[in-house]
GROMACS .gro file of C-alpha atoms in nm:
model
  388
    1UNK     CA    1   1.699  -7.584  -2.064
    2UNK     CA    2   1.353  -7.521  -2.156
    3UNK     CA    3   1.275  -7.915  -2.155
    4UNK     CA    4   1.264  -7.922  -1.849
    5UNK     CA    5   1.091  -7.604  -1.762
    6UNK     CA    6   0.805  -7.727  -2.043
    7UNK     CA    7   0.778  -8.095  -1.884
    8UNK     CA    8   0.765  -7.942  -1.529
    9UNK     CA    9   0.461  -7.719  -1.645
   10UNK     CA   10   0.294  -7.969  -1.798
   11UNK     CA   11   0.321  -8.244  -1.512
   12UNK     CA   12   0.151  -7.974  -1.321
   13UNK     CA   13  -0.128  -7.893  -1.553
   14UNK     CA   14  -0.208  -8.271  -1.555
   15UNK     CA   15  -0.197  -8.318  -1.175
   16UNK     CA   16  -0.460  -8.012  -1.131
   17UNK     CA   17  -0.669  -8.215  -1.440
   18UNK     CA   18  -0.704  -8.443  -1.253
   19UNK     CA   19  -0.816  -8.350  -0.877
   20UNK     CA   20  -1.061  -8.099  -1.073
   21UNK     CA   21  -1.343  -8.419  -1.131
   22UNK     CA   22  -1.347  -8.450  -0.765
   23UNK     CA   23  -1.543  -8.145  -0.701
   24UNK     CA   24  -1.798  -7.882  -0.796
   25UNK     CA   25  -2.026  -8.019  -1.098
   26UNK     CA   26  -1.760  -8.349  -1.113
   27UNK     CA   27  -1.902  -8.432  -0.826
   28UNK     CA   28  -2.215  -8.523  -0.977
   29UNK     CA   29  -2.112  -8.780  -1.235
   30UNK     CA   30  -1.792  -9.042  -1.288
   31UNK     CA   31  -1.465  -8.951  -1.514
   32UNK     CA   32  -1.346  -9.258  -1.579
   33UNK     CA   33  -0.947  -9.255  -1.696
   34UNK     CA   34  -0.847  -9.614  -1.897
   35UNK     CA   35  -0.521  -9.675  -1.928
   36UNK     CA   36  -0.336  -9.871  -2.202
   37UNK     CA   37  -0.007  -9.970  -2.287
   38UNK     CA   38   0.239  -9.815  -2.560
   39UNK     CA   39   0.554  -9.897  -2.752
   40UNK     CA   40   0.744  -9.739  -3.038
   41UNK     CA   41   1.102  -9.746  -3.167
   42UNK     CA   42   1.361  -9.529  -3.326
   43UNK     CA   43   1.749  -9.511  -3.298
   44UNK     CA   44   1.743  -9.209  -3.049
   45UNK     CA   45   1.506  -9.336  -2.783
   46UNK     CA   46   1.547  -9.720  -2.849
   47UNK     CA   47   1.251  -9.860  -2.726
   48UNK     CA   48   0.983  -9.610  -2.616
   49UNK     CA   49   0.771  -9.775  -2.364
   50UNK     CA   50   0.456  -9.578  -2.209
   51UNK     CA   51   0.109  -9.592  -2.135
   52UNK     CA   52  -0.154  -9.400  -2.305
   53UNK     CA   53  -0.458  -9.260  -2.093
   54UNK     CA   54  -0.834  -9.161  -2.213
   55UNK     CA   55  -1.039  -9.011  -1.989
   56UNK     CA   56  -1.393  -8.928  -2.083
   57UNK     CA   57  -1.748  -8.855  -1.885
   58UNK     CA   58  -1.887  -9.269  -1.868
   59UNK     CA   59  -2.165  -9.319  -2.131
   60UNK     CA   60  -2.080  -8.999  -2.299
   61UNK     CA   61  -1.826  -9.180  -2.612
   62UNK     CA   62  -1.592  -8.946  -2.733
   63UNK     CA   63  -1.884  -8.659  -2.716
   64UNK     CA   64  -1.884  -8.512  -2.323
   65UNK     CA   65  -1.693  -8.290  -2.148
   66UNK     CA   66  -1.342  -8.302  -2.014
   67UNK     CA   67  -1.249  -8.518  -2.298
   68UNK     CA   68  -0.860  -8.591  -2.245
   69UNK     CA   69  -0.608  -8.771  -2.487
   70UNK     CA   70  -0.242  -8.812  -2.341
   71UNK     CA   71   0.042  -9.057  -2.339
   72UNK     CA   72   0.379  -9.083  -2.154
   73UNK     CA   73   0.693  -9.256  -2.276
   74UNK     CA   74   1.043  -9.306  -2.137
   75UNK     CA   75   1.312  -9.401  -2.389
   76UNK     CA   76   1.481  -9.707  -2.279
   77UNK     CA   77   1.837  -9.604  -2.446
   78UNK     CA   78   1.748  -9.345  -2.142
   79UNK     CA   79   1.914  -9.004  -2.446
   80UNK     CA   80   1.947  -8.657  -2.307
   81UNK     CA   81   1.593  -8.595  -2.343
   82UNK     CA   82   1.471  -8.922  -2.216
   83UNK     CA   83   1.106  -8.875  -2.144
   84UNK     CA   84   0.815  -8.773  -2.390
   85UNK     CA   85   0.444  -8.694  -2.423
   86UNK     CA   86   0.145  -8.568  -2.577
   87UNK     CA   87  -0.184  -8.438  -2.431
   88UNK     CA   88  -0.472  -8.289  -2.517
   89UNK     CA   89  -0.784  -8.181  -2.348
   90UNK     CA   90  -1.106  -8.082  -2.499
   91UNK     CA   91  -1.403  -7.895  -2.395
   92UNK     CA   92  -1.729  -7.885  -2.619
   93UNK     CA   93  -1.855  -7.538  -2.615
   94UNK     CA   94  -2.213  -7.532  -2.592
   95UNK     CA   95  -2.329  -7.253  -2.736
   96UNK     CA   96  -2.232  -7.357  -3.058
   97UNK     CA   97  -2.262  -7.738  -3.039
   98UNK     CA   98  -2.617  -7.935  -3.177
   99UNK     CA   99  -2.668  -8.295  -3.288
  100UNK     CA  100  -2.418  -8.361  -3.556
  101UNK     CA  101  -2.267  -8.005  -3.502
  102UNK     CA  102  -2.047  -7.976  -3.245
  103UNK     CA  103  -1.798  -7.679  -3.150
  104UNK     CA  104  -1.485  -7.766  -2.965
  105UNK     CA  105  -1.153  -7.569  -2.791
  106UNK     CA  106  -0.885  -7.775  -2.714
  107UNK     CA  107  -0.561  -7.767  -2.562
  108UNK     CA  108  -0.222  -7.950  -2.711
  109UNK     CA  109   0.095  -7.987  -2.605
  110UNK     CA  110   0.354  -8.240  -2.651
  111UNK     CA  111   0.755  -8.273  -2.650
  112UNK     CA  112   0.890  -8.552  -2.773
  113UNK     CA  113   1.168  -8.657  -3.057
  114UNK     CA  114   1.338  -8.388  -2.991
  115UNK     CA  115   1.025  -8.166  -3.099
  116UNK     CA  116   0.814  -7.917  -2.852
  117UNK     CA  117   0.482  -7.789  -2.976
  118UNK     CA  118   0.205  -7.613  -2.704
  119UNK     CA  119  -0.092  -7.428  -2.840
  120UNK     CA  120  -0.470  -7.417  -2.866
  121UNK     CA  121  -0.720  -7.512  -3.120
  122UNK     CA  122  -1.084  -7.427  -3.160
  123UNK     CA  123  -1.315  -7.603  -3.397
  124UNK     CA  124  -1.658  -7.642  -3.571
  125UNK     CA  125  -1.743  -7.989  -3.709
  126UNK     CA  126  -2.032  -8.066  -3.934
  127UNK     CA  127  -2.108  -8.430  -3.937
  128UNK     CA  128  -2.502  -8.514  -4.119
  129UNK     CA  129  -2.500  -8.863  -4.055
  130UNK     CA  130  -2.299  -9.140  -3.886
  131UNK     CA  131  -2.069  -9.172  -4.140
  132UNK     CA  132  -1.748  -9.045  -4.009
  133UNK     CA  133  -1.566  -9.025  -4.382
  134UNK     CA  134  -1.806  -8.768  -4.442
  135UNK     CA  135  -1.821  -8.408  -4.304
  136UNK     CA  136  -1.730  -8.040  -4.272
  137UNK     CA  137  -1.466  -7.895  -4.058
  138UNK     CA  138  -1.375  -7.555  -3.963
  139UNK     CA  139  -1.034  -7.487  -3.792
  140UNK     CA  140  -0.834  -7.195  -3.614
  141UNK     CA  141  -0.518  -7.346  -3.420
  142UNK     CA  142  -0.232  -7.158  -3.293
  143UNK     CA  143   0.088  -7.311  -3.143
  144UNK     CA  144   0.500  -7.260  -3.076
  145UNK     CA  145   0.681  -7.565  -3.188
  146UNK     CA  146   1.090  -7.606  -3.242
  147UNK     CA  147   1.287  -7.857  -3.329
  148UNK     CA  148   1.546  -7.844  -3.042
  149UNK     CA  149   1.759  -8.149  -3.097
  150UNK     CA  150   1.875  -8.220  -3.452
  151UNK     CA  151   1.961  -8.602  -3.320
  152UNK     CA  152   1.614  -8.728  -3.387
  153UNK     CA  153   1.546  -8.545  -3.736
  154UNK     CA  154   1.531  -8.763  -4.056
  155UNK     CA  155   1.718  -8.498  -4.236
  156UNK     CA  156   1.852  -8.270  -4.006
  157UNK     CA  157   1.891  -8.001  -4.333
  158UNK     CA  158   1.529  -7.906  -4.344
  159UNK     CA  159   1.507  -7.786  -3.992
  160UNK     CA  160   1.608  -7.448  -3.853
  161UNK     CA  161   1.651  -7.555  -3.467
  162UNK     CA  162   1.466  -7.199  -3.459
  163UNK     CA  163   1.103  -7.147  -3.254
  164UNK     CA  164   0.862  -7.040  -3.426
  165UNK     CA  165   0.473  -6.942  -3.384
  166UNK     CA  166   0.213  -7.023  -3.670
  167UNK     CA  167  -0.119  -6.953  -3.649
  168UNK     CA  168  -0.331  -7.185  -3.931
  169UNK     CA  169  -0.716  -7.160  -4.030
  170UNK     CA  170  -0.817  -7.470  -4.243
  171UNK     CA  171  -1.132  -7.561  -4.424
  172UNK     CA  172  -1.201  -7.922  -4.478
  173UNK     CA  173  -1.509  -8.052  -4.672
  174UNK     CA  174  -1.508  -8.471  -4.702
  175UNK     CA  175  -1.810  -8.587  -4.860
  176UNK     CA  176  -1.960  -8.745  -5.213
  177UNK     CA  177  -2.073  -8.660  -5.506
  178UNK     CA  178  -2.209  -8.838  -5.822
  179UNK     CA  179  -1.887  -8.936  -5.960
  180UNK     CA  180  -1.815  -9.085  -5.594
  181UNK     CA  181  -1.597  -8.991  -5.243
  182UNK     CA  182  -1.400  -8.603  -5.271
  183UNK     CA  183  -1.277  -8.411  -5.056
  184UNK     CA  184  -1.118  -8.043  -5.069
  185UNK     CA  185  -0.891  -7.901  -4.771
  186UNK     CA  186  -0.773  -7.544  -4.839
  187UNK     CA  187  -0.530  -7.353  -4.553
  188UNK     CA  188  -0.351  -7.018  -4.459
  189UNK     CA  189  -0.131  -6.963  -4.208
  190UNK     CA  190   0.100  -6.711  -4.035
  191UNK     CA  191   0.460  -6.724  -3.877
  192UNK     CA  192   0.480  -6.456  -3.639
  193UNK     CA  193   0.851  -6.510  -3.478
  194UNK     CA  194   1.140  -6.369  -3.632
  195UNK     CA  195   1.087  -6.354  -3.995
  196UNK     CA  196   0.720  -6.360  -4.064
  197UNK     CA  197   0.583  -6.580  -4.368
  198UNK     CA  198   0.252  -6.640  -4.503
  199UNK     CA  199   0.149  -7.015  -4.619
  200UNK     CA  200  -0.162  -7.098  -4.827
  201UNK     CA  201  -0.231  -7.466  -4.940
  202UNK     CA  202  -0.474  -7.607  -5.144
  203UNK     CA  203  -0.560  -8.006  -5.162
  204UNK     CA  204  -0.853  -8.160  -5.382
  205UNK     CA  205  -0.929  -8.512  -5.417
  206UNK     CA  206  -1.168  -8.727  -5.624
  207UNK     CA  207  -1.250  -9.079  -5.649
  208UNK     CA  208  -1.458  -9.279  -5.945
  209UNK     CA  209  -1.557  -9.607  -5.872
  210UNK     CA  210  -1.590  -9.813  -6.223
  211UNK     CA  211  -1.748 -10.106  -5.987
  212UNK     CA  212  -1.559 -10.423  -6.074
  213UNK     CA  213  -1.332 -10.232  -6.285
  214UNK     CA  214  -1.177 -10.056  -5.985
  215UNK     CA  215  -1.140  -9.695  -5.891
  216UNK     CA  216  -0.994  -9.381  -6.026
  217UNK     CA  217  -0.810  -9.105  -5.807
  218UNK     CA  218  -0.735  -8.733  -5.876
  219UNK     CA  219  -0.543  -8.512  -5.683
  220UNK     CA  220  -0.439  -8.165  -5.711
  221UNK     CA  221  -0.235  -8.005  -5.491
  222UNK     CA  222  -0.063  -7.630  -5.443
  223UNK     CA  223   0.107  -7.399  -5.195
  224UNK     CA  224   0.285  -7.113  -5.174
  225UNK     CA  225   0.501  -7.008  -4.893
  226UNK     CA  226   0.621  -6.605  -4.868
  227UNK     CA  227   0.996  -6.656  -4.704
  228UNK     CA  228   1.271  -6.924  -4.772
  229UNK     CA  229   1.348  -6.889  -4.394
  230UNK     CA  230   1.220  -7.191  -4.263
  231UNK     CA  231   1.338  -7.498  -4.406
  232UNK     CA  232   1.133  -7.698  -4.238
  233UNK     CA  233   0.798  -7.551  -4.390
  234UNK     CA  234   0.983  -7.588  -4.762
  235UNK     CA  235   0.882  -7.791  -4.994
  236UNK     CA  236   1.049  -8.088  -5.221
  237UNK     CA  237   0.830  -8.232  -5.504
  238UNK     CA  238   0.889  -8.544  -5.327
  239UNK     CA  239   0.730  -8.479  -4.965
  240UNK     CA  240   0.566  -8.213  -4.792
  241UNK     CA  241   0.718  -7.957  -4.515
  242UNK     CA  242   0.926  -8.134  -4.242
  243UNK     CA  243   0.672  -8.024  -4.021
  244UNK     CA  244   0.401  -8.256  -4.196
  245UNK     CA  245   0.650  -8.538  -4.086
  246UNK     CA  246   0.615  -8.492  -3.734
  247UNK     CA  247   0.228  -8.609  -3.797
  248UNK     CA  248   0.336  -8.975  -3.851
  249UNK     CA  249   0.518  -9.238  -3.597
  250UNK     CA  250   0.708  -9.357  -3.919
  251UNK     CA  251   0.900  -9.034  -3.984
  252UNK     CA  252   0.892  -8.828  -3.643
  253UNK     CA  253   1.233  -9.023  -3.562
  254UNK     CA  254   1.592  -9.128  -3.721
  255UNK     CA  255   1.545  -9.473  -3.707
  256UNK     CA  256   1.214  -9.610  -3.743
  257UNK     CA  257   1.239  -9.649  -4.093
  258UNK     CA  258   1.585  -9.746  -4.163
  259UNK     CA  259   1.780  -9.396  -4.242
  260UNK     CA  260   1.992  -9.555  -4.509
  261UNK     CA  261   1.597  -9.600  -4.708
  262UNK     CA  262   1.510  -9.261  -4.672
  263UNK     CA  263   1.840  -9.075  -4.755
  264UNK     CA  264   1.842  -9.341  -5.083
  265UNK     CA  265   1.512  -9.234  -5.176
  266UNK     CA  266   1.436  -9.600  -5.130
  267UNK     CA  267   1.121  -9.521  -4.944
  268UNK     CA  268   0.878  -9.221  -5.082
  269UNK     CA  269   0.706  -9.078  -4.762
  270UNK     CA  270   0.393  -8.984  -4.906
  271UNK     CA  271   0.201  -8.628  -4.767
  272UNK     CA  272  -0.063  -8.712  -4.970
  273UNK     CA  273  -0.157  -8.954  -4.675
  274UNK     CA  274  -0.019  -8.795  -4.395
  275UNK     CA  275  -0.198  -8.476  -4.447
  276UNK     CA  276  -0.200  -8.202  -4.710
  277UNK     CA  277   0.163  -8.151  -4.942
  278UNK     CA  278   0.292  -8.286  -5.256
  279UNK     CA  279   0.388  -8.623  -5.324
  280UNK     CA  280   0.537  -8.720  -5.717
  281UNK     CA  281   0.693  -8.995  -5.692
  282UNK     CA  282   1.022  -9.051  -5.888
  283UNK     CA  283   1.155  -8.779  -5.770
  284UNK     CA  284   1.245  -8.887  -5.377
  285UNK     CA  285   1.617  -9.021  -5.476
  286UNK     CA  286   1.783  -8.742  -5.675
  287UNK     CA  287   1.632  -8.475  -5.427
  288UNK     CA  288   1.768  -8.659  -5.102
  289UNK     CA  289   2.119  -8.703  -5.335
  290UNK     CA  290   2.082  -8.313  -5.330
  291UNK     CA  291   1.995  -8.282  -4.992
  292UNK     CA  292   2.310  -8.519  -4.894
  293UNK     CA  293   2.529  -8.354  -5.076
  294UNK     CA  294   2.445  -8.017  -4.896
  295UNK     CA  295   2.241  -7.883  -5.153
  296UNK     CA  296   1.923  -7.715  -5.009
  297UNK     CA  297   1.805  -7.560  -5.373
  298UNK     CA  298   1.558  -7.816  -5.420
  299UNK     CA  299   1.354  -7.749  -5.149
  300UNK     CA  300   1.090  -7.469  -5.288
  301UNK     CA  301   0.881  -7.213  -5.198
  302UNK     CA  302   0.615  -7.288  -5.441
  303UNK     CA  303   0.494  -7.615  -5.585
  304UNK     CA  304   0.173  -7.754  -5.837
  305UNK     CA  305   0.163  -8.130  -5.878
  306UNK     CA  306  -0.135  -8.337  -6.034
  307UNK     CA  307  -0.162  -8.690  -5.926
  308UNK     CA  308  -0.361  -9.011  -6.117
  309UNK     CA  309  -0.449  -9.313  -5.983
  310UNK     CA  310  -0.598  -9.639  -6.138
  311UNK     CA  311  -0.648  -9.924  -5.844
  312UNK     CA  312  -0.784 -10.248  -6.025
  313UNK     CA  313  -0.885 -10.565  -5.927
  314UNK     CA  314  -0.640 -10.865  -5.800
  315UNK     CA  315  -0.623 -11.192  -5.723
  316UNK     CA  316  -0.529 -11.167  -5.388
  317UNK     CA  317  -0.744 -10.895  -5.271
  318UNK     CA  318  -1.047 -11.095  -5.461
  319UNK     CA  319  -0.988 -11.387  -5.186
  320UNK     CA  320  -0.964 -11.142  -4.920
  321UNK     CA  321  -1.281 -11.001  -4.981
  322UNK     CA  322  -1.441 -11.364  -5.026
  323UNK     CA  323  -1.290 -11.452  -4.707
  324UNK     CA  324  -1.499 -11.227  -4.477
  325UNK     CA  325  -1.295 -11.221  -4.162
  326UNK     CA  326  -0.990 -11.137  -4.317
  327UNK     CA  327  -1.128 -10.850  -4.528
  328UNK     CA  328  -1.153 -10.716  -4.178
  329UNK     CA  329  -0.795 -10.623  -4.138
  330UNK     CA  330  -0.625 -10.683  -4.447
  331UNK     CA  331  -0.616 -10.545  -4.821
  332UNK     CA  332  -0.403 -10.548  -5.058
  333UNK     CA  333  -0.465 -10.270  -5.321
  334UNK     CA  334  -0.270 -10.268  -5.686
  335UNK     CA  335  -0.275  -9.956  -5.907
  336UNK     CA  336  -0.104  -9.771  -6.198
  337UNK     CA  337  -0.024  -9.391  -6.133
  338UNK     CA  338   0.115  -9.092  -6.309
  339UNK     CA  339   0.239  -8.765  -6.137
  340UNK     CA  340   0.326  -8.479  -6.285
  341UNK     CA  341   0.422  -8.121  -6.081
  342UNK     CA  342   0.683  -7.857  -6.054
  343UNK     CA  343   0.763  -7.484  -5.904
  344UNK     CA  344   0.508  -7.201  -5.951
  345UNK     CA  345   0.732  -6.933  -5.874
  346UNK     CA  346   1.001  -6.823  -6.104
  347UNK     CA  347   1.297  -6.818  -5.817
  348UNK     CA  348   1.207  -7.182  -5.754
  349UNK     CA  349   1.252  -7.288  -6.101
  350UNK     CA  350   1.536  -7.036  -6.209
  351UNK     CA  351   1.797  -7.194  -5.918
  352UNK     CA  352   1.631  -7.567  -6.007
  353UNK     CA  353   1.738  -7.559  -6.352
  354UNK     CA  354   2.007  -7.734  -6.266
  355UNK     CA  355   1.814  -8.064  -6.163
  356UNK     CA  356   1.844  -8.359  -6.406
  357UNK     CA  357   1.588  -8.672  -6.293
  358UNK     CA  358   1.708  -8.868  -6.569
  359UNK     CA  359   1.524  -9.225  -6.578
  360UNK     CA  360   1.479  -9.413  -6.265
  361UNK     CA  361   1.374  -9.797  -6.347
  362UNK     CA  362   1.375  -9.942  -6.000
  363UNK     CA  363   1.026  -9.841  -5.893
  364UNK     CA  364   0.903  -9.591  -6.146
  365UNK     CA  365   0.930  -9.416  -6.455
  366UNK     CA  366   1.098  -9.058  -6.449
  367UNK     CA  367   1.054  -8.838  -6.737
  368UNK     CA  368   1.228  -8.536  -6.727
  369UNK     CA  369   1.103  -8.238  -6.948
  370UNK     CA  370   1.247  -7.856  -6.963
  371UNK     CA  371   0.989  -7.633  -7.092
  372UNK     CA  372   1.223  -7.362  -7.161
  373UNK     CA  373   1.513  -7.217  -7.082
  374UNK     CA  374   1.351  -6.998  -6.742
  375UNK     CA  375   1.104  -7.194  -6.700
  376UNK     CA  376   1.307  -7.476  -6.476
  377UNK     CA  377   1.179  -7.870  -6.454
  378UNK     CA  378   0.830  -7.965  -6.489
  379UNK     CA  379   0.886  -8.346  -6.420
  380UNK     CA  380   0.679  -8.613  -6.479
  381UNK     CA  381   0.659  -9.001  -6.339
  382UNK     CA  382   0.439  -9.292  -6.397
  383UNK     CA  383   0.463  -9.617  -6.247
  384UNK     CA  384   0.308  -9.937  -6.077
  385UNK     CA  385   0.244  -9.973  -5.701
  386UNK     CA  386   0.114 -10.207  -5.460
  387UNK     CA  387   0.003 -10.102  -5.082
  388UNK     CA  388  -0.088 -10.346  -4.808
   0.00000   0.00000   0.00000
């Protein structure tokens, strides 16, 4: 099948990579290529054991030419689709590029979990200082991606098993203000296979410090999406598109994360961090109840949620901090939150009607409120949480 055709292509692209550095211009200074070692797990693969390579111009740190970023893995349960990768190669372009300004294309491809994507991205980065929390970004990527084995997906409803081709520009602005860190991504996008959509999303994000008091945290977040053909680019209130998933080693795979958790709605997968998408909690278990039963009217086409954070002081992150070494690589952050979000389009909330959160004690509160009788569920949760 195309697997094969893909890998074969690709083991070829990397085998031309990398005679190219011995001549011409190459010639003239080192590419050094360090390897490391790599290990994941999920129920398909079983152990995935690999080795990741960067290659880079010596002395040049993440900021020359020929920049490469690739790893290779062979699932020891040895599946249909037993070998995986990811690579990608970028070139600064020049003409563009200045200190703390610097214009990149770059080539990606990967297939792995059961998941091809190939494309190319160009982008404009805008970094005053040496800060890297803090910057503009300017993006234009376009890529082909399917899911073409249904084995590996979390929740095998929200995928189509159909290829499509979407073409995204996103605008990301990371910086600070008076009140303290913010940050605003907005994006559109196209689907050009089969039935064409149009996506728009909009994330904004601000933090307060209150110094020893601890921190406050907005977030607003909204998209739209033009065609219900996709599943995998729907929305729940829970969790972003199914897409967004792919972006984290946690949720990529059946199996990482116990199934049994996420089916529950024992464990809230949170796009908030994994990119841009909604996140309310208190709503993960009755939508994966819906999504288990065979019910796909929860995932939308439209969604608004607000999100508010309060992270205060603890005990135990108090002695981390007086520690000094171990503040290094550990944390522990408490907080209180509410959420609140629901559909924006009427379709979305006339066939979710239907959905009754009810109260959920175990890890939040769930308040469910009808606004009217076509106006569908606006729901609301508020809760305590802890993250390591």
């Amino acid at each position: 099948m195309a697997y094969g055709r893909h890998f074969t292509i690709i083991i070829g692209l990397m085998a031309l990579f990398f005679l190219a550095p011995r001549s011409g211009v190459a010639q003239e200074r080192s590419y050094s290529v360090l390897p490391s070692p790599d290990a994941w797990y999920n129920r398909v693969d079983g152990f995935k054991v690999g080795v990741r390579l960067l290659g880079q111009v010596p002395g040049t740190f993440d900021g020359g030419p020929h920049r490469l970023r690739s790893v290779v893995w062979l699932g020891t349960s040895i599946p249909n689709y037993p070998i995986g990768y990811e690579l990608e190669f970028t070139e600064p372009i020049k003409a563009f590029s200045e200190y703390g300004s610097e214009a990149t294309w770059s080539l990606i491809s990967g297939i792995r979990s059961g998941y091809y994507r190939h494309g190319m991205r160009v982008m404009k980065r805008w970094q005053p200082g040496f800060d890297e929390r803090f910057y503009r970004e300017l993006q234009l990527q376009s890529s082909v991606s399917k899911r073409f084995d249904v084995d590996y997906a979390v929740l095998e409803q929200r995928w189509s098993r159909e290829q499509t081709w979407n073409t995204e520009l996103r605008w990301t602005d990371s910086g600070k203000n008076r009140f303290g860190p913010s940050r605003i991504g907005v994006s559109a996008s196209a689907q050009w296979l089969g039935t064409a959509f149009f996506q728009v999303e909009a994330d904004v994000r601000q933090s307060v410090r209150l110094g020893r008091a601890g921190r406050l945290l907005g977030r607003v977040f909204g998209g739209l999406i033009t065609s219900d053909r996709y599943p995998e680019y729907l929305y729940l209130r829970s969790g972003g598109p199914a897409v967004d998933w792919m972006q984290s080693r946690f949720t990529e795979a059946r199996g990482t994360i116990p199934p049994k958790w996420i089916r529950d709605g024992l464990v809230h997968v949170s796009s908030g961090s994994i990119g841009m998408g909604p996140s309310l909690r208190g709503a993960a278990e009755q939508e994966m109840q819906r999504l288990r039963d065979g019910d796909l009217s929860g995932l939308m086409q439209s969604v608004l949620v607000f999100h508010l954070e309060y992270s205060f002081i603890n005990p135990i992150q108090n002695y981390i901090d007086r520690s000094g070494y171990l503040g290094e690589f550990l944390g522990f952050e408490t907080y209180l939150f509410g959420d609140t979000g629901g559909a924006l389009l009427a379709r979305d909330r006339e066939r979710d009607r239907d959905m009754d959160l009810g109260l959920d004690m175990s890890t939040d509160l769930g308040l469910d409120m009808d606004l009217g009788p076509d106006s569908g569920k606006w729901l609301s949760s508020a809760g305590f949480g802890a993250l390591l």
